[in-house]
Short mmCIF file of C-alpha atoms and ligand atoms in Angstrom, two decimals:
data_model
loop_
_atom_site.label_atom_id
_atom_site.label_comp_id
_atom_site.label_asym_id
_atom_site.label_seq_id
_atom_site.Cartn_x
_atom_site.Cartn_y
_atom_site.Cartn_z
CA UNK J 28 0.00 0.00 0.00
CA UNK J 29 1.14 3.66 -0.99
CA UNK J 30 2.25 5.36 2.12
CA UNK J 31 0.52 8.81 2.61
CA UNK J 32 3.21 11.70 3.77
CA UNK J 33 1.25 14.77 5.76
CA UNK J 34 2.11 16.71 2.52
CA UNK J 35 0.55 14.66 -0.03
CA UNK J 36 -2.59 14.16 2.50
CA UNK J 37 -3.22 18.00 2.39
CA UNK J 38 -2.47 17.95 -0.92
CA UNK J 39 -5.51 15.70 -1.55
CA UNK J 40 -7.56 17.49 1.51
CA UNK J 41 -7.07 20.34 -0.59
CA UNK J 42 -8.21 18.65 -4.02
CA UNK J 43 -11.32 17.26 -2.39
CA UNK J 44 -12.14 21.10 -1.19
CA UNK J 45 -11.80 22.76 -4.61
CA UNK J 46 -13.46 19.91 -6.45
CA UNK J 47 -16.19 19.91 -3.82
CA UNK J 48 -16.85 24.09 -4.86
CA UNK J 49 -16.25 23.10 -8.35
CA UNK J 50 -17.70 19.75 -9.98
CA UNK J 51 -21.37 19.49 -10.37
CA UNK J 52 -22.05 18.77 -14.08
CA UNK J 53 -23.72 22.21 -14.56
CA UNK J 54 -20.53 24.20 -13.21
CA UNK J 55 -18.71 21.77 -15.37
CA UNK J 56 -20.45 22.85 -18.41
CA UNK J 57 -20.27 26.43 -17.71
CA UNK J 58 -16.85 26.16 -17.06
CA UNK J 59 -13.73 27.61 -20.29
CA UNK J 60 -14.18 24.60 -22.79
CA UNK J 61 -9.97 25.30 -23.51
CA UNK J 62 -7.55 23.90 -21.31
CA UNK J 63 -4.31 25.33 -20.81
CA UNK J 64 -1.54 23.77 -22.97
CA UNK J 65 0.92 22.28 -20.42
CA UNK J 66 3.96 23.02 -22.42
CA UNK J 67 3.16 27.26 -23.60
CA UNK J 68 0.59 27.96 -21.18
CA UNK J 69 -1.97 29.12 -23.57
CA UNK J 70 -5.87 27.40 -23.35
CA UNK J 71 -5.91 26.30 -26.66
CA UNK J 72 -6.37 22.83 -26.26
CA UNK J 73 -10.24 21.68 -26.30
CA UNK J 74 -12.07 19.68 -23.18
CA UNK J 75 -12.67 16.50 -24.29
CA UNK J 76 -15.28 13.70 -22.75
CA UNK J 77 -15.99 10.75 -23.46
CA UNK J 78 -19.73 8.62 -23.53
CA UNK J 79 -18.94 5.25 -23.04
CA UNK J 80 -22.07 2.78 -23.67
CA UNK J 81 -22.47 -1.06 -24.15
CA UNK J 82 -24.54 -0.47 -27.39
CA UNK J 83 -24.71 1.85 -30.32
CA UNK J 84 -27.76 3.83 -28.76
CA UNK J 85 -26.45 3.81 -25.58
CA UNK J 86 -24.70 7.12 -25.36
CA UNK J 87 -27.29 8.96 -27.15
CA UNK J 88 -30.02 7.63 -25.17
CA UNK J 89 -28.42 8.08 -21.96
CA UNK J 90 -26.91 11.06 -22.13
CA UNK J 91 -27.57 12.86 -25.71
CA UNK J 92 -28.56 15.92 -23.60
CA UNK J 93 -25.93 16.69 -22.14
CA UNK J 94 -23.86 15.47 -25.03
CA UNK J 95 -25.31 17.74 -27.23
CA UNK J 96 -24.63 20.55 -24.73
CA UNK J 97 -21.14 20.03 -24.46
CA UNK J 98 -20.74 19.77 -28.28
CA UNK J 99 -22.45 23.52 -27.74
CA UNK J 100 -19.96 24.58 -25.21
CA UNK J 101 -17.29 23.87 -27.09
CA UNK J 102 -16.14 20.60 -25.68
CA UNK J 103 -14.55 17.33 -27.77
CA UNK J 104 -16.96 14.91 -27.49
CA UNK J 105 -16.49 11.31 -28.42
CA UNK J 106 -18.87 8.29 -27.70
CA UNK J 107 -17.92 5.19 -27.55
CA UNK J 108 -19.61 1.94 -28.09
CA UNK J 109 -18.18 -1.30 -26.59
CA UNK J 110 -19.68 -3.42 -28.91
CA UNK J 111 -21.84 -2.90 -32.41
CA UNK J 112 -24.97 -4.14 -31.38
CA UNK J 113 -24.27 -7.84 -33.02
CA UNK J 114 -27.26 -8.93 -30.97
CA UNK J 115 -30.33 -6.56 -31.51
CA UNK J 116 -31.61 -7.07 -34.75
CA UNK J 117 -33.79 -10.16 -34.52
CA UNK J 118 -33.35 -12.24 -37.80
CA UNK J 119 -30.09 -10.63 -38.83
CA UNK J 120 -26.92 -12.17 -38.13
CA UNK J 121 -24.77 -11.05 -35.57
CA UNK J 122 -22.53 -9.35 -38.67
CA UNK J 123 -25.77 -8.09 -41.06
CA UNK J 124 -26.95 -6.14 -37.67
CA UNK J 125 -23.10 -4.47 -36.53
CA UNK J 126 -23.49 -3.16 -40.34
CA UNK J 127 -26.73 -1.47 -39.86
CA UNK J 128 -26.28 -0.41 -36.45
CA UNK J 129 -22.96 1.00 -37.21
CA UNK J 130 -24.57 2.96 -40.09
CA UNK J 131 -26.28 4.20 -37.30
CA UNK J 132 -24.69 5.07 -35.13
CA UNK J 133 -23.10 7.60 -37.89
CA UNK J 134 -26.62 8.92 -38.62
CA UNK J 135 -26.58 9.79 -34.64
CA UNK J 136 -23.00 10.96 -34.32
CA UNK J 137 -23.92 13.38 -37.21
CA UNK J 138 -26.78 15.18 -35.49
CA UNK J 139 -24.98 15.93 -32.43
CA UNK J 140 -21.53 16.53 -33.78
CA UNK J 141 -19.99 13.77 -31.85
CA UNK J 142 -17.06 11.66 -33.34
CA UNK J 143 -17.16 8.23 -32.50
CA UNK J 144 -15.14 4.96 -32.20
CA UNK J 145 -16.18 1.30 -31.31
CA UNK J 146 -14.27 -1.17 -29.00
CA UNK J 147 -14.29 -5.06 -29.69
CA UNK J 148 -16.81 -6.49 -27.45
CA UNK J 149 -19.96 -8.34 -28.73
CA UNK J 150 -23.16 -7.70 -28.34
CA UNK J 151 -24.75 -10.08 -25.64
CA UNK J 152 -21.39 -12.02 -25.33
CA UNK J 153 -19.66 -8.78 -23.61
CA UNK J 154 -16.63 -9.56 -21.09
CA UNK J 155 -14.29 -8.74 -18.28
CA UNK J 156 -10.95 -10.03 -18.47
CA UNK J 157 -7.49 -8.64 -18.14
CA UNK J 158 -7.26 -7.95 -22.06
CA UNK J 159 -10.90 -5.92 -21.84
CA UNK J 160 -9.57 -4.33 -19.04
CA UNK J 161 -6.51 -3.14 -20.84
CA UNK J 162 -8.60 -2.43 -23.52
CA UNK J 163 -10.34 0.11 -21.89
CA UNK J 164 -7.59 1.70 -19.90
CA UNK J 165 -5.73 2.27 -23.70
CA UNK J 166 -8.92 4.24 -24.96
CA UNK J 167 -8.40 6.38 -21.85
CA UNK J 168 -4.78 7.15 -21.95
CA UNK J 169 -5.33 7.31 -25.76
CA UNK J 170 -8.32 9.88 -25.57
CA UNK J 171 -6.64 11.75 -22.19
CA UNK J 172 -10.70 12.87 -21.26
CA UNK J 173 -11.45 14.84 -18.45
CA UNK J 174 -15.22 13.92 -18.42
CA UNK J 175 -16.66 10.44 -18.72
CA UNK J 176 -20.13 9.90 -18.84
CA UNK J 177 -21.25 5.86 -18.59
CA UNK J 178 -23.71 3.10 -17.34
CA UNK J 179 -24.87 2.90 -13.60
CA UNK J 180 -23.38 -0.52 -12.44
CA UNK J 181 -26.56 -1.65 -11.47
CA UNK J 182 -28.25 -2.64 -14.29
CA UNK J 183 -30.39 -5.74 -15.47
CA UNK J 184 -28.49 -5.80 -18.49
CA UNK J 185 -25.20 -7.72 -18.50
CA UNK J 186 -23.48 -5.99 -20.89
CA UNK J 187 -24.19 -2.18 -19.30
CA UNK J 188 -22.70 -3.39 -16.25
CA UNK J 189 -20.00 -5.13 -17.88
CA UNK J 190 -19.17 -1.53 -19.55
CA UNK J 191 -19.75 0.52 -15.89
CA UNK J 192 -17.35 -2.28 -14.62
CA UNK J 193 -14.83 -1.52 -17.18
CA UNK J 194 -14.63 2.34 -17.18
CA UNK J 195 -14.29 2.21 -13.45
CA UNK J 196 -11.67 0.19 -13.40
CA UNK J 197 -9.51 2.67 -15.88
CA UNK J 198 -10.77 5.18 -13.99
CA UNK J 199 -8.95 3.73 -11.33
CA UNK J 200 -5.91 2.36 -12.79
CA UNK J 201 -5.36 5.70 -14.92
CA UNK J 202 -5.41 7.58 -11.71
CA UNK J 203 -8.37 8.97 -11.22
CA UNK J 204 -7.68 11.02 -14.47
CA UNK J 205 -10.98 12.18 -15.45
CA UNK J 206 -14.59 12.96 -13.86
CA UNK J 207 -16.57 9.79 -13.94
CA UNK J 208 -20.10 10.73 -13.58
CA UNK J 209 -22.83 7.45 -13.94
CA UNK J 210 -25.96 7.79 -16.43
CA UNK J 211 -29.13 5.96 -15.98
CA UNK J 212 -30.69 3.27 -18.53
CA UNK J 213 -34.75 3.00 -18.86
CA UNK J 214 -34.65 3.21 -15.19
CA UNK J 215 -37.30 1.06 -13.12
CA UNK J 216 -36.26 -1.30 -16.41
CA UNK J 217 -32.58 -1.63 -16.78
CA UNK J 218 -30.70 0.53 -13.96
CA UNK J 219 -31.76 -0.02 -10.15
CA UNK J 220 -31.74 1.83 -7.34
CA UNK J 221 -30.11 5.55 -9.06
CA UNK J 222 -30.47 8.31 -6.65
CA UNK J 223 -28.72 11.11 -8.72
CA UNK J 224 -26.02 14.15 -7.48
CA UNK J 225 -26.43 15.99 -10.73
CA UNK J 226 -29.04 17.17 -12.97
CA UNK J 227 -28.60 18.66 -16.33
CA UNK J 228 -31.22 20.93 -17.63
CA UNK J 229 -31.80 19.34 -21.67
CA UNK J 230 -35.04 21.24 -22.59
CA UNK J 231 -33.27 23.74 -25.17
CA UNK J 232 -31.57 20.77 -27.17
CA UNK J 233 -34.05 17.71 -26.23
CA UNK J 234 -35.68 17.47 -29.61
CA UNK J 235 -32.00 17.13 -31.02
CA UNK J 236 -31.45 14.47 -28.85
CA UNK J 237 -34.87 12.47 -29.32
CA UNK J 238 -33.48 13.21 -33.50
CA UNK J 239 -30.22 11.60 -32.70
CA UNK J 240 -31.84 8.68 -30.97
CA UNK J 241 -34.11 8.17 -33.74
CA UNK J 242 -31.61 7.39 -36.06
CA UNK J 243 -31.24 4.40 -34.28
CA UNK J 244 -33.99 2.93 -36.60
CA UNK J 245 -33.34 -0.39 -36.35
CA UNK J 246 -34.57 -0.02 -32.66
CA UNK J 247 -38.38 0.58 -32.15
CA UNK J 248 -36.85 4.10 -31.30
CA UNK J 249 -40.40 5.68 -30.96
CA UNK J 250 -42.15 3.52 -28.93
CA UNK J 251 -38.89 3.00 -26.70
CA UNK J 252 -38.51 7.47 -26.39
CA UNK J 253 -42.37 7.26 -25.55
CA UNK J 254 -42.58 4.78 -23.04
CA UNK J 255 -39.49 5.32 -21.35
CA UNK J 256 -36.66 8.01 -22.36
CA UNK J 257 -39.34 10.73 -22.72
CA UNK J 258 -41.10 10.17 -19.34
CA UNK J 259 -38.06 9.55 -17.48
CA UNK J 260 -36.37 13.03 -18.67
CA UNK J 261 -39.79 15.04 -17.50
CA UNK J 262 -39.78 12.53 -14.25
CA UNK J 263 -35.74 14.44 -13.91
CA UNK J 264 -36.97 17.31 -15.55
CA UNK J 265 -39.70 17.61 -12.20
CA UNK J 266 -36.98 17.07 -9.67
CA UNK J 267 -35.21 19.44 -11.31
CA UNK J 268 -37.70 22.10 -12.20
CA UNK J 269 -37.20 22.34 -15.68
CA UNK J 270 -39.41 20.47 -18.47
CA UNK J 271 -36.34 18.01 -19.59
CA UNK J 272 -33.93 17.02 -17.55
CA UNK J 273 -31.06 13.93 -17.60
CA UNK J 274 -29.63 12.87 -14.11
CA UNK J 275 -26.25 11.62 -13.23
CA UNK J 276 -24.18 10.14 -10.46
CA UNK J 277 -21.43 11.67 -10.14
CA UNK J 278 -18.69 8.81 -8.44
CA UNK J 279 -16.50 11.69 -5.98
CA UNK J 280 -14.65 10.54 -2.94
CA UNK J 281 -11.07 10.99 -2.05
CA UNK J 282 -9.41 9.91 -4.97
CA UNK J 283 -11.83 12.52 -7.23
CA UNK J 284 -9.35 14.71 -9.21
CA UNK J 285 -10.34 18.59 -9.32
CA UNK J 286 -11.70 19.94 -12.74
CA UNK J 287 -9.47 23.12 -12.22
CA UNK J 288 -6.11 21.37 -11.60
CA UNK J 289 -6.55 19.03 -14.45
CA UNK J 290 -4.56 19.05 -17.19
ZN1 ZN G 13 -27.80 -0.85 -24.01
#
């Protein structure tokens, strides 16, 4: 076990403080969407976060908001699926239905302005082992994000908390490099027992986000925004008081690096 000098503990007494003042997912998106190049000094160099999700409409559906209003602020965004969806097209192979659903995921990428980039799970058949693990922890230190948005752990669906289990574990063994903040899934459906620390107002962008979802056709996209994305972002949106609204958990603790000291 690391052993803790009195320096380094009020060094980290100190980051808790400022990132206590500082990192609620509104002040985060109000904050300069530059960060200050290490080597001139200059804030030239854009935010960046990442959306992590098990399947193609993951990120949008979970947090397309406050995707979209990140894009706005200026931020890098990038989602990221684990896998291509192999497994939701019924009476498609698993390769006929990554084709489509990686066509897609384009479509959806394209109305918010995201870039994107898959991983090599499969659909259904998702993973953890050491090489996933490493996996993960190389899209991290590749990307360098200061923001990542993905799945609440506890989820009915394997493969969403296969993915949470994944990005907290590079969270971890990057460092604690980047926010990690938790999304819910069709809650009351897939994720169980979220009580959120954040709230994002989405009502100016939320019909961009319900368009970005929708390209997901190959989903039953309107009946699945009706019966549950809709309702569950005015159910937020109420807590909030605001008319659409997406929640987050935001993981913080002693290890949680500061927004403003990050590089
Ligand atoms: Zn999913």
């Amino acid at each position: 076990m690391k052993k803790v000098s009195r320096r380094n503990w009020l060094k980290t007494s100190a980051g808790v403080a400022a990132s206590a003042a500082a990192l609620s997912l509104p002040s985060i998106l109000n904050a300069s969407p530059l960060r200050e190049s290490s080597s001139s000094g200059k804030k030239s160099k854009k935010r960046k976060a990442l959306i992590i999700g098990a399947h193609p409409d993951d990120p949008e559906t979970i947090a397309g908001g406050t995707m979209i209003l990140l894009l706005k602020a200026g931020w890098d965004v990038v989602c990221v699926y684990l896998t291509r969806g192999e497994a939701g097209i019924k009476g498609k192979s698993g390769k006929e239905a990554a084709e489509i659903r990686e066509k897609e995921c384009k479509a959806a990428c394209k109305v918010t302005g995201a870039r994107y980039r898959f991983m090599s799970q499969v659909d259904g058949a998702t993973v953890i082992n050491k090489e996933k693990y490493d996996e993960m922890l190389s899209v991290i230190k590749e990307e360098k994000p200061e923001l990542v948005i993905t799945h609440w752990p506890i989820d009915t669906h394997r493969d969403h908390r296969v993915c949470s289990i994944l990005v907290y574990d590079a969270w971890r063994y990057s460092g604690y490099s980047f926010n990690l903040f938790y999304a819910e899934a069709m809650s009351g459906n897939q994720s169980m027992k979220f009580l959120p620390t954040d709230y994002v107002d989405i009502t100016s962008v939320a019909e961009k986000k319900h368009e970005a979802c929708l390209c997901h056709e190959s989903q039953d996209m309107p009946d699945l925004l009706k019966d549950w994305h809709i309702p569950m972002e005015k159910f937020r949106g109420m807590e909030y008081w605001c008319e659409y609204a997406e929640a987050f958990v935001h993981l913080t603790g002693h290890t949680a690096p500061s927004f403003v000291e990050m590089k």
